[in-house]
Coordinates of C-alpha atoms in Angstrom, one line a residue:
M1 CA 39.8 24.7 19.2
I2 CA 39.2 21.0 19.8
R3 CA 38.0 20.1 23.2
L4 CA 36.4 17.2 25.0
L5 CA 32.7 17.5 25.6
P6 CA 31.3 17.2 29.1
Q7 CA 30.0 13.7 30.0
N8 CA 26.5 15.0 30.6
L9 CA 26.4 16.5 27.1
I10 CA 27.7 13.3 25.6
N11 CA 24.8 11.4 27.3
Q12 CA 22.3 14.0 25.9
I13 CA 23.6 13.5 22.4
A14 CA 23.3 9.7 22.9
A15 CA 19.8 10.2 24.1
G16 CA 18.9 12.0 20.9
E17 CA 19.8 8.8 19.0
V18 CA 18.0 6.3 21.3
V19 CA 15.3 8.3 23.1
E20 CA 13.4 10.0 20.3
R21 CA 10.0 9.7 22.1
P22 CA 8.5 8.1 25.2
A23 CA 7.8 4.9 23.4
A24 CA 11.5 4.5 22.5
A25 CA 12.5 4.9 26.1
L26 CA 9.8 2.6 27.2
K27 CA 11.1 -0.1 24.8
E28 CA 14.5 0.1 26.4
L29 CA 13.2 -0.3 29.9
I30 CA 10.9 -3.2 29.0
E31 CA 13.8 -5.0 27.3
N32 CA 15.9 -4.5 30.4
A33 CA 13.0 -6.0 32.5
I34 CA 12.9 -9.0 30.2
D35 CA 16.7 -9.4 30.4
A36 CA 16.4 -9.3 34.2
G37 CA 14.2 -12.4 34.1
G38 CA 10.9 -10.7 34.8
T39 CA 7.7 -12.8 34.2
K40 CA 5.3 -10.0 35.1
I41 CA 5.8 -6.5 33.6
D42 CA 3.5 -3.6 34.5
I43 CA 3.6 -0.3 32.6
K44 CA 2.0 3.0 33.7
M45 CA 1.8 6.1 31.6
T46 CA 0.4 9.6 32.0
D47 CA -0.1 12.1 29.1
G48 CA 1.2 9.6 26.6
G49 CA 4.4 9.3 28.6
K50 CA 5.4 12.9 28.2
T51 CA 5.0 13.7 31.9
Y52 CA 5.3 10.3 33.5
F53 CA 5.8 6.6 32.7
S54 CA 7.1 3.6 34.8
V55 CA 8.0 0.0 34.2
T56 CA 7.8 -2.5 37.1
D57 CA 9.1 -6.1 36.9
N58 CA 9.6 -9.0 39.2
G59 CA 13.1 -9.8 37.9
K60 CA 16.3 -10.4 39.8
G61 CA 16.7 -6.8 41.0
M62 CA 19.8 -4.8 41.8
T63 CA 22.0 -4.2 44.8
P64 CA 22.9 -0.5 45.8
E65 CA 26.2 -0.8 44.1
E66 CA 24.6 -2.1 40.9
L67 CA 22.1 0.7 41.1
S68 CA 24.8 3.3 41.0
L69 CA 26.6 1.5 38.1
S70 CA 23.4 1.1 36.1
V71 CA 23.3 4.8 35.1
E72 CA 26.9 5.1 34.2
R73 CA 27.8 5.3 30.5
H74 CA 28.7 1.9 29.0
A75 CA 28.1 0.0 32.2
T76 CA 26.3 -3.3 31.5
S77 CA 25.7 -6.8 32.8
K78 CA 25.0 -8.2 29.3
L79 CA 28.5 -8.8 27.9
P80 CA 29.9 -11.4 30.3
N81 CA 32.5 -12.5 27.8
D82 CA 33.3 -9.1 26.3
D83 CA 32.2 -10.4 22.9
L84 CA 30.3 -7.7 21.0
F85 CA 29.3 -10.1 18.3
N86 CA 27.8 -12.7 20.5
I87 CA 25.0 -10.9 22.4
N88 CA 22.4 -13.0 24.1
F89 CA 20.3 -10.2 25.6
L90 CA 17.9 -7.6 24.2
G91 CA 19.7 -4.8 25.8
F92 CA 23.1 -3.2 25.1
R93 CA 24.1 -0.7 22.7
G94 CA 25.9 1.2 25.4
E95 CA 22.8 0.9 27.6
A96 CA 19.9 3.3 27.6
L97 CA 19.5 4.2 31.3
P98 CA 22.3 6.9 31.3
S99 CA 20.8 8.4 28.1
I100 CA 17.2 8.5 29.6
A101 CA 18.5 9.9 32.9
S102 CA 20.4 12.7 31.1
V103 CA 17.2 14.2 29.7
A104 CA 14.6 13.4 32.4
R105 CA 13.9 12.9 36.1
V106 CA 14.5 9.3 36.8
K107 CA 14.0 7.2 39.9
I108 CA 15.0 3.6 40.1
T109 CA 13.9 1.4 43.0
S110 CA 15.0 -2.3 43.2
R111 CA 15.3 -5.2 45.5
P112 CA 17.1 -8.6 44.8
K113 CA 15.3 -11.7 46.0
E114 CA 17.9 -12.5 48.6
A115 CA 17.8 -8.9 50.1
S116 CA 15.7 -7.9 53.1
E117 CA 15.1 -4.4 51.8
G118 CA 15.1 -2.4 48.6
W119 CA 17.1 0.6 47.5
S120 CA 16.2 3.7 45.5
L121 CA 18.3 6.0 43.3
S122 CA 17.3 9.4 41.9
I123 CA 18.8 11.0 38.8
E124 CA 17.9 14.5 37.5
G125 CA 19.3 15.7 34.2
G126 CA 22.2 13.3 34.5
Q127 CA 23.1 14.2 38.2
K128 CA 22.6 11.3 40.5
D129 CA 22.1 11.1 44.2
A130 CA 23.4 8.3 46.5
P131 CA 21.2 5.2 46.9
R132 CA 18.7 5.2 49.7
P133 CA 16.8 2.4 51.5
A134 CA 13.3 2.1 50.2
A135 CA 10.3 -0.3 50.6
H136 CA 9.9 -2.4 47.5
G137 CA 9.0 -5.9 46.4
F138 CA 11.2 -8.3 44.6
G139 CA 12.3 -6.8 41.2
T140 CA 12.8 -3.3 39.8
T141 CA 10.7 -0.2 39.1
V142 CA 12.0 2.6 36.9
E143 CA 10.0 5.8 36.9
V144 CA 10.6 8.5 34.3
R145 CA 9.2 12.0 34.8
D146 CA 9.3 15.1 32.6
L147 CA 11.0 13.5 29.6
F148 CA 13.2 16.1 27.8
F149 CA 12.9 18.7 30.5
A150 CA 16.7 19.0 30.2
T151 CA 16.5 19.4 26.4
P152 CA 13.3 21.5 26.0
A153 CA 13.9 22.0 22.3
R154 CA 13.0 18.3 21.7
L155 CA 9.6 18.7 23.4
K156 CA 8.2 20.5 20.3
F157 CA 8.9 17.4 18.2
L158 CA 6.6 15.2 20.4
K159 CA 3.1 14.4 19.1
S160 CA -0.2 14.5 20.9
A161 CA -0.7 12.4 24.0
Q162 CA -2.9 10.1 22.0
S163 CA -0.3 9.5 19.3
E164 CA 2.4 8.9 21.8
M165 CA 0.2 6.4 23.7
M166 CA -0.5 4.6 20.4
A167 CA 3.3 4.3 19.8
A168 CA 3.8 2.9 23.3
K169 CA 1.0 0.3 22.7
D170 CA 2.7 -0.8 19.5
V171 CA 6.0 -1.3 21.4
I172 CA 4.2 -3.4 24.1
N173 CA 2.3 -5.4 21.6
R174 CA 5.4 -6.4 19.7
L175 CA 7.4 -7.4 22.8
A176 CA 4.3 -9.2 24.2
M177 CA 4.2 -11.3 21.0
A178 CA 7.8 -12.2 21.3
Y179 CA 7.5 -13.4 24.9
P180 CA 4.1 -15.1 25.4
G181 CA 5.3 -16.6 28.7
I182 CA 5.5 -13.1 30.3
S183 CA 2.4 -11.2 31.4
F184 CA 2.2 -7.5 30.3
S185 CA -0.2 -4.7 31.4
L186 CA -0.5 -1.1 30.4
S187 CA -2.6 1.4 32.4
D188 CA -3.0 5.2 32.8
D189 CA -4.5 7.2 35.6
R190 CA -8.0 5.9 34.9
R191 CA -8.0 2.4 33.5
V192 CA -6.2 -0.6 32.3
I193 CA -5.5 -0.2 28.6
L194 CA -3.7 -3.5 27.7
S195 CA -3.6 -6.7 29.7
Y196 CA -1.9 -9.8 28.4
P197 CA -1.7 -12.7 30.9
A198 CA 1.0 -15.2 30.3
V199 CA 0.0 -18.0 27.9
D200 CA 1.4 -21.3 26.9
T201 CA 1.2 -20.9 23.1
L202 CA 2.3 -18.3 20.7
L203 CA -0.9 -18.4 18.8
K204 CA -2.9 -17.4 21.9
R205 CA -0.8 -14.4 22.6
V206 CA -0.7 -13.2 18.9
G207 CA -4.5 -13.7 18.7
A208 CA -4.9 -11.6 21.8
V209 CA -2.8 -8.8 20.3
I210 CA -4.0 -8.8 16.7
G211 CA -7.5 -10.2 17.2
K212 CA -9.6 -13.4 17.0
A213 CA -9.7 -13.2 13.2
F214 CA -5.9 -13.7 13.1
E215 CA -6.2 -17.2 14.6
E216 CA -8.7 -18.2 12.0
N217 CA -6.9 -16.9 8.9
V218 CA -3.2 -17.8 9.3
V219 CA -1.0 -20.7 8.4
P220 CA 1.6 -22.0 10.9
I221 CA 5.3 -22.2 9.8
Q222 CA 7.9 -24.3 11.5
T223 CA 11.0 -25.0 9.4
A224 CA 14.8 -25.2 9.7
Y225 CA 17.7 -25.1 7.4
E226 CA 21.1 -26.0 8.8
D227 CA 21.5 -23.7 11.8
I228 CA 18.7 -21.3 10.9
E229 CA 15.1 -21.8 12.3
L230 CA 11.9 -20.1 11.1
S231 CA 8.6 -20.2 13.0
G232 CA 5.4 -18.2 13.3
F233 CA 2.3 -17.6 11.3
V234 CA 1.6 -16.1 7.9
G235 CA -1.8 -14.8 6.8
L236 CA -3.9 -16.3 3.9
P237 CA -3.5 -14.3 0.7
T238 CA -7.1 -13.0 1.1
Y239 CA -6.4 -11.8 4.7
V240 CA -4.4 -8.6 4.0
R241 CA -4.1 -5.0 5.1
A242 CA -3.7 -1.7 3.4
T243 CA -0.4 -1.1 5.1
S244 CA 2.5 -3.1 6.6
S245 CA 1.5 -2.2 10.2
E246 CA 0.6 -5.9 11.0
Q247 CA 3.9 -7.4 9.8
Y248 CA 5.8 -8.5 12.8
L249 CA 9.3 -9.7 12.2
F250 CA 11.6 -11.0 15.0
V251 CA 15.3 -12.0 14.9
N252 CA 16.5 -13.8 18.0
G253 CA 13.7 -12.4 20.1
R254 CA 14.2 -8.8 18.8
C255 CA 11.4 -7.0 16.9
I256 CA 13.0 -5.4 13.9
R257 CA 12.2 -3.6 10.7
D258 CA 14.5 -5.1 8.1
K259 CA 14.3 -4.5 4.3
V260 CA 15.7 -7.9 3.6
L261 CA 13.0 -9.7 5.6
T262 CA 10.1 -7.5 4.4
G263 CA 11.3 -7.9 0.8
A264 CA 11.4 -11.6 1.2
V265 CA 7.8 -11.6 2.6
R266 CA 6.7 -9.5 -0.3
G267 CA 8.4 -11.9 -2.8
A268 CA 6.7 -14.9 -1.2
Y269 CA 3.3 -13.4 -1.8
Q270 CA 4.0 -12.2 -5.3
G271 CA 1.2 -13.3 -7.6
L272 CA -1.0 -14.0 -4.7
I273 CA -1.9 -10.5 -3.5
G274 CA -2.4 -7.1 -5.1
H275 CA 0.4 -4.5 -5.3
D276 CA -1.4 -2.3 -2.8
A277 CA -2.0 -5.0 -0.3
Y278 CA 0.2 -6.2 2.6
P279 CA 0.0 -9.7 4.2
V280 CA -0.4 -10.2 7.9
V281 CA 2.6 -12.1 9.2
V282 CA 4.2 -12.9 12.6
L283 CA 7.6 -14.5 11.9
F284 CA 10.4 -15.5 14.3
L285 CA 13.9 -16.1 12.8
K286 CA 16.5 -17.7 15.0
V287 CA 20.1 -17.5 13.7
P288 CA 23.5 -17.9 15.4
N289 CA 24.5 -14.7 17.2
T290 CA 27.7 -14.7 15.2
D291 CA 25.8 -14.6 11.9
V292 CA 23.8 -11.4 12.7
D293 CA 24.9 -7.9 13.8
V294 CA 22.4 -6.3 16.1
N295 CA 24.4 -3.1 16.8
V296 CA 23.9 -1.4 13.4
H297 CA 21.1 0.9 14.6
P298 CA 21.0 3.0 17.8
A299 CA 17.5 1.7 18.7
K300 CA 18.4 -1.9 17.7
T301 CA 15.5 -2.0 15.2
E302 CA 17.7 -3.0 12.3
V303 CA 20.1 -5.9 11.9
R304 CA 22.7 -7.0 9.3
F305 CA 22.9 -10.6 8.3
K306 CA 26.1 -12.4 7.4
D307 CA 24.4 -14.4 4.6
T308 CA 21.5 -12.4 3.3
A309 CA 20.7 -14.7 0.4
R310 CA 20.3 -17.8 2.6
I311 CA 17.9 -16.0 4.9
K312 CA 15.9 -14.6 2.1
G313 CA 15.7 -18.0 0.3
L314 CA 14.5 -19.7 3.5
L315 CA 11.7 -17.2 4.1
V316 CA 10.4 -17.2 0.5
G317 CA 10.5 -21.0 0.2
S318 CA 8.9 -21.6 3.6
I319 CA 6.1 -19.1 3.1
R320 CA 5.2 -20.4 -0.3
N321 CA 5.2 -24.0 0.8
A322 CA 3.0 -23.2 3.8
L323 CA 0.5 -21.3 1.7
S324 CA 0.3 -24.0 -1.0
E325 CA -0.4 -26.7 1.6
Q326 CA -3.6 -24.8 2.6
G327 CA -5.3 -25.5 -0.7
N328 CA -7.9 -23.0 -1.8
K329 CA -8.8 -21.8 1.7
T330 CA -9.9 -18.1 1.9
A331 CA -10.1 -15.8 4.8
T332 CA -13.2 -16.0 7.1
T333 CA -13.3 -12.2 7.2
I334 CA -14.6 -12.1 3.6
A335 CA -17.7 -14.1 4.5
I336 CA -18.2 -12.0 7.7
G337 CA -18.0 -8.8 5.6
A338 CA -20.4 -10.2 3.1
L339 CA -22.9 -11.1 5.8
D340 CA -22.6 -7.7 7.4
K341 CA -23.5 -6.1 4.1
A342 CA -26.3 -8.6 3.5
A343 CA -27.9 -7.9 6.9
V344 CA -31.5 -6.9 6.4
P345 CA -32.6 -3.8 8.4
V346 CA -35.8 -4.1 10.4
I347 CA -38.7 -2.4 8.6
P348 CA -41.4 -1.2 10.9
H349 CA -44.2 -1.5 8.2
P350 CA -44.2 -4.1 5.5
I351 CA -43.6 -2.8 2.0
P352 CA -46.2 -4.2 -0.5
L353 CA -44.6 -6.2 -3.3
P354 CA -46.1 -6.9 -6.7
H355 CA -47.5 -10.4 -6.8
R356 CA -49.4 -12.8 -8.9
Q357 CA -51.9 -15.5 -8.0
S358 CA -50.6 -19.1 -8.2
T359 CA -51.2 -22.4 -6.6
Y360 CA -48.6 -23.5 -4.0
R361 CA -49.1 -27.1 -2.9
G362 CA -52.8 -26.9 -3.3
S363 CA -53.2 -23.5 -1.5
S364 CA -54.3 -20.2 -3.1
R365 CA -51.7 -18.2 -1.2
P366 CA -50.1 -15.5 -3.5
Y367 CA -46.3 -15.4 -3.8
F368 CA -43.9 -13.1 -5.5
T369 CA -41.4 -14.5 -8.1
P370 CA -38.7 -12.1 -9.2
P371 CA -38.0 -12.2 -13.0
M372 CA -35.0 -14.3 -14.0
E373 CA -32.9 -13.6 -17.0
R374 CA -32.2 -17.3 -17.6
R375 CA -33.6 -20.1 -15.5
I376 CA -31.1 -22.9 -15.0
E377 CA -32.3 -26.2 -13.8
P378 CA -29.8 -27.8 -11.4
V379 CA -28.2 -31.0 -12.7
P380 CA -27.8 -33.5 -9.8
L381 CA -24.2 -34.4 -10.5
G382 CA -23.0 -37.2 -8.3
L383 CA -26.4 -39.1 -8.5
A384 CA -27.0 -41.5 -11.3
S385 CA -29.7 -43.8 -12.4
S386 CA -27.1 -46.4 -13.1
A387 CA -23.7 -47.4 -11.7
E388 CA -22.0 -45.0 -14.2
E389 CA -22.6 -41.3 -14.4
P390 CA -20.8 -38.9 -16.8
V391 CA -19.0 -36.2 -14.9
M392 CA -17.8 -33.2 -16.9
E393 CA -14.1 -32.0 -16.8
L394 CA -13.1 -28.5 -17.9
R395 CA -10.4 -28.3 -20.5
D396 CA -7.9 -25.5 -20.7
S397 CA -9.8 -24.1 -23.7
F398 CA -13.0 -24.3 -21.6
S399 CA -14.6 -26.9 -23.7
V400 CA -16.2 -29.9 -22.1
K401 CA -15.4 -33.6 -22.2
A402 CA -17.0 -36.4 -20.2
K403 CA -15.3 -39.2 -18.3
S404 CA -16.9 -41.9 -16.3
V405 CA -16.6 -42.4 -12.6
S406 CA -18.2 -44.9 -10.4
V407 CA -20.9 -43.7 -8.1
P408 CA -23.6 -45.6 -6.0
A409 CA -26.8 -46.2 -7.8
Q410 CA -29.6 -43.7 -7.1
K411 CA -32.5 -44.7 -4.9
E412 CA -35.9 -44.6 -6.4
K413 CA -37.4 -41.1 -6.8
T414 CA -41.1 -40.3 -6.7
A415 CA -42.6 -38.0 -9.3
Q416 CA -43.3 -35.3 -6.7
S417 CA -39.9 -34.8 -5.1
A418 CA -36.2 -35.4 -5.7
V419 CA -33.9 -37.3 -3.5
P420 CA -31.7 -34.9 -1.5
V421 CA -28.0 -35.1 -2.3
S422 CA -26.1 -37.0 0.4
E423 CA -23.7 -35.0 2.5
E424 CA -21.0 -37.5 2.0
I425 CA -20.6 -36.7 -1.7
F426 CA -20.3 -32.9 -1.5
P427 CA -16.9 -31.8 -2.7
P428 CA -15.2 -29.0 -0.7
L429 CA -16.5 -26.2 -3.0
G430 CA -19.9 -27.9 -3.4
L431 CA -22.0 -28.7 -6.4
A432 CA -23.0 -26.0 -8.9
K433 CA -26.7 -25.0 -8.9
A434 CA -26.9 -21.9 -11.0
Q435 CA -25.1 -18.9 -12.6
V436 CA -26.3 -15.4 -11.8
H437 CA -25.7 -12.3 -13.7
K438 CA -23.6 -14.4 -16.1
T439 CA -20.7 -13.8 -13.6
Y440 CA -21.2 -15.7 -10.4
I441 CA -21.6 -19.4 -9.8
I442 CA -23.8 -20.5 -6.9
A443 CA -22.9 -23.9 -5.4
Q444 CA -24.4 -25.9 -2.6
A445 CA -21.7 -27.1 -0.1
K446 CA -22.0 -29.5 2.8
E447 CA -22.5 -26.7 5.4
G448 CA -23.7 -23.8 3.4
I449 CA -23.4 -22.2 0.0
V450 CA -20.4 -21.0 -2.1
I451 CA -20.4 -18.0 -4.4
V452 CA -17.6 -18.1 -7.0
D453 CA -16.4 -15.3 -9.3
Q454 CA -15.9 -17.2 -12.5
H455 CA -13.4 -14.8 -14.1
A456 CA -11.3 -14.5 -10.9
A457 CA -11.2 -18.3 -10.4
H458 CA -10.3 -19.2 -14.0
E459 CA -7.7 -16.4 -14.1
R460 CA -5.9 -18.0 -11.2
L461 CA -6.1 -21.5 -12.8
T462 CA -4.7 -20.1 -16.1
Y463 CA -1.9 -18.2 -14.3
E464 CA -0.8 -21.4 -12.5
K465 CA -0.8 -23.4 -15.7
L466 CA 1.1 -20.7 -17.6
I467 CA 3.8 -20.4 -14.9
K468 CA 4.5 -24.2 -15.2
T469 CA 4.9 -24.0 -19.0
V470 CA 7.4 -21.1 -19.2
G471 CA 10.8 -22.3 -20.4
N472 CA 9.5 -25.9 -20.9
H473 CA 8.5 -25.6 -24.5
P474 CA 4.9 -24.6 -23.9
Q475 CA 2.2 -26.0 -26.2
T476 CA 1.2 -23.3 -28.7
Q477 CA -1.5 -22.7 -31.2
I478 CA -0.6 -21.5 -34.6
M479 CA -2.9 -18.8 -35.9
L480 CA -4.3 -19.7 -39.3
I481 CA -4.6 -16.0 -40.1
P482 CA -2.1 -14.0 -38.0
E483 CA -3.7 -11.3 -35.9
V484 CA -2.3 -7.9 -36.9
I485 CA -2.4 -5.3 -34.2
E486 CA -1.7 -1.6 -34.7
M487 CA 0.7 0.0 -32.2
T488 CA 3.1 2.9 -31.9
A489 CA 6.5 2.6 -33.5
D490 CA 8.1 2.6 -30.0
E491 CA 5.9 -0.2 -28.8
V492 CA 6.6 -2.3 -31.9
R493 CA 10.4 -1.9 -31.4
L494 CA 10.0 -2.8 -27.7
L495 CA 8.1 -6.0 -28.4
S496 CA 10.4 -6.9 -31.3
H497 CA 13.4 -6.5 -29.0
R498 CA 11.8 -8.9 -26.5
S499 CA 10.4 -11.4 -29.0
D500 CA 12.9 -14.2 -28.1
E501 CA 12.0 -13.9 -24.5
L502 CA 8.3 -13.8 -25.2
K503 CA 8.7 -17.2 -27.1
E504 CA 9.4 -18.8 -23.7
F505 CA 5.8 -17.9 -22.8
G506 CA 4.5 -19.4 -26.0
L507 CA 3.8 -16.0 -27.7
V508 CA 5.4 -15.6 -31.2
L509 CA 5.3 -12.1 -32.6
D510 CA 6.6 -10.6 -35.8
V511 CA 7.0 -7.0 -36.9
F512 CA 4.5 -6.2 -39.6
G513 CA 5.5 -2.8 -40.9
H514 CA 6.8 0.0 -38.7
D515 CA 3.6 0.4 -36.7
C516 CA 2.0 -3.1 -36.5
I517 CA 2.7 -6.4 -34.7
A518 CA 1.6 -9.8 -36.1
V519 CA 0.7 -12.5 -33.6
R520 CA 1.5 -15.8 -35.2
E521 CA 1.4 -18.2 -32.2
I522 CA -0.2 -18.0 -28.8
P523 CA -0.1 -20.4 -25.8
A524 CA -2.7 -23.1 -26.2
L525 CA -4.2 -22.0 -22.9
L526 CA -5.2 -18.7 -24.4
D527 CA -7.2 -19.6 -27.5
K528 CA -10.1 -17.4 -26.4
A529 CA -8.1 -14.4 -25.3
D530 CA -8.6 -10.9 -26.5
L531 CA -5.2 -10.7 -28.3
K532 CA -5.3 -7.0 -29.0
K533 CA -5.8 -6.1 -25.4
M534 CA -3.3 -8.7 -24.2
V535 CA -0.5 -7.5 -26.5
Q536 CA -1.1 -3.9 -25.7
D537 CA -1.0 -4.7 -22.0
L538 CA 2.2 -6.6 -22.5
A539 CA 3.8 -3.6 -24.2
D540 CA 2.7 -1.4 -21.3
T541 CA 4.2 -3.9 -18.9
L542 CA 7.6 -4.0 -20.7
K543 CA 7.7 -0.2 -20.6
E544 CA 7.3 -0.4 -16.9
F545 CA 10.1 -2.9 -16.5
G546 CA 12.6 -1.0 -18.6
D547 CA 15.1 -2.4 -21.1
T548 CA 17.6 -3.6 -18.5
V549 CA 15.2 -6.0 -16.8
L550 CA 14.9 -9.6 -18.1
L551 CA 11.5 -11.0 -18.4
K552 CA 12.6 -14.2 -16.6
D553 CA 13.2 -12.0 -13.6
R554 CA 9.6 -10.7 -13.8
I555 CA 8.0 -13.9 -15.0
K556 CA 5.1 -13.7 -12.5
D557 CA 4.2 -10.2 -13.6
V558 CA 4.1 -11.2 -17.3
C559 CA 2.2 -14.4 -16.6
A560 CA -0.3 -12.4 -14.6
R561 CA -1.0 -10.0 -17.4
I562 CA -1.3 -12.8 -19.9
A563 CA -3.6 -14.9 -17.7
C564 CA -5.9 -12.0 -17.1
H565 CA -6.7 -11.8 -20.8
G566 CA -6.8 -15.5 -21.3
S567 CA -9.5 -16.3 -18.7
I568 CA -13.2 -16.5 -19.2
R569 CA -14.9 -13.2 -18.7
A570 CA -17.8 -12.0 -16.7
G571 CA -20.9 -12.2 -19.0
R572 CA -20.2 -15.6 -20.4
V573 CA -23.0 -18.1 -19.9
L574 CA -21.8 -21.5 -18.5
S575 CA -23.5 -24.8 -18.3
I576 CA -23.8 -26.7 -15.0
E577 CA -21.2 -29.1 -16.3
E578 CA -18.8 -26.3 -17.0
M579 CA -19.4 -24.7 -13.6
N580 CA -18.7 -28.0 -11.8
A581 CA -15.6 -28.6 -13.9
L582 CA -14.3 -25.2 -12.8
L583 CA -15.0 -25.9 -9.2
R584 CA -13.2 -29.2 -9.3
Q585 CA -10.1 -27.6 -10.9
M586 CA -10.2 -24.9 -8.2
E587 CA -10.1 -27.7 -5.5
A588 CA -7.0 -29.2 -7.2
C589 CA -5.2 -25.9 -7.2
G590 CA -3.5 -24.9 -4.0
T591 CA -3.7 -21.1 -4.6
S592 CA -7.2 -20.9 -6.1
G593 CA -8.6 -19.1 -3.1
Q594 CA -7.5 -15.7 -4.5
C595 CA -7.0 -14.3 -8.0
I596 CA -3.7 -13.0 -9.3
H597 CA -4.7 -9.5 -8.0
G598 CA -5.2 -10.8 -4.4
R599 CA -9.0 -10.7 -4.5
P600 CA -11.0 -13.7 -3.3
T601 CA -12.2 -16.0 -6.0
Y602 CA -15.1 -17.3 -3.8
I603 CA -17.1 -16.6 -0.7
E604 CA -18.4 -19.4 1.5
L605 CA -21.5 -18.6 3.7
K606 CA -22.2 -21.1 6.5
L607 CA -25.8 -22.3 6.8
T608 CA -25.8 -21.1 10.5
D609 CA -24.9 -17.6 9.4
I610 CA -27.6 -17.5 6.7
E611 CA -30.1 -18.7 9.2
K612 CA -29.2 -15.8 11.5
L613 CA -29.9 -13.4 8.6
F614 CA -33.4 -14.7 8.4
G615 CA -34.0 -14.8 12.2
R616 CA -34.0 -18.6 12.3
R617 CA -31.1 -18.7 14.7
G618 CA -30.2 -16.4 17.6

């Protein structure tokens, strides 16, 4: 038999879609407070919101008649023109108050600014009383007690009070970022948990929510295309997280989780971060209301765009341009982490060290000199005994050539000491002083030292050059004797099937028997590459892509694999000239701050921080 359900049961069903936990109900109430024009919103919670939570605002308030209507199904003040596809408020998908009131004990107290007194309305399990006079300041307070008391089966799905409180904090944090001009606070029975005073800039509010490190390691974005605007901040590629928990995406003031937007962010960072890393972003997208549907999800956390391709293109292009304009800057958190690891513990009694007697400026004081595998005398590049000084430039093949640049003549030097390098001539990444463990370059910068991972840095440079050559007839090097590589029959067939596509990368392969591949030409950039490992890695990559995926669609992945094998390896001894050439090329590359796997290529340690390690500075 078909029958109409009671209104209260209808509300409880709706509550199951919208009010899945205290944080979900809290979100609806805070959004209502924002829609009401509140500039100060205070939240209180007990037991993670399971037993009590309240939201108080200083908005426009409600009259007794509006109080009664506010808990009726589909009653709203947010569709003045009855246009469901032109919503200018955060609220409305049938309104949440009736749903919350159907499964909890709710009390609403409100007072409009023009009224001399406030009014209160109580609802228990969907049954409402008549409004009563009540003392209250301007604005509205909604109190919710015993959530799900009317549907006890849902109580067992709630998590611990701590978990529910964390979910509530996340809701408040996201809304606080979207509205920096509104002050927010969260407290429980004992203390204030969150407090965000109103601020005049978005960066201040986001920094207060995420942390001080965010302000130091992000790039601002402000762009527009036709009637779409994009603003916010994106983290440097070396400032990443293990999850996507710190990716905040907003559309017309709503915090959402949208696959299109998250996919666009991921695509923008492709080739800049590792596959298991997630960038930190706070992005605000403003589109015409008629071009986005905000009613596709009960909790309004998802949207549907009218022109998805245009939105995605704007995000990818804007993020890539913003990151490239930052040059080779890396996250400050890397240096902080390095300093924390390098902090020397206090030793109560000195440990005796082996030493030898030597003369130090005329004294007989002993000193300890650790053994060095190879002593490299620094070459004072940038200083010259004449008006012309040869400066070394690194070729793609990592050979060295010299070109002349004009520099000021060097002042006289005494036999006892060298003239210190002038601060004005220090390049951004400094001047190379030594190579340690045949892997790391130590450079002196203007305000500290720079430590460079030579393989990671050259890998990034090779990758960027390789990307630019694909499809543009890249310069190749013909092998005098083709390199024959043994492989499985399946791998040979796979590479043979993709041989025409691989030519676009400058890699010419031929089948040599049923279980061998002959490498006849390689990109000129890769003349020192380990061809056997590179071709095997490419075969593994093609297996991963599958036969239906064109290489041009995965161009960055293929270039990354090739670049990794075509870069100088750890363990290769470099001259001072080669090190400086590598540093100068890094400075000219806008993405050289991180390798193709997302790891930093260098760490900069400020002199002030180093002095702290040695107790020279408090």
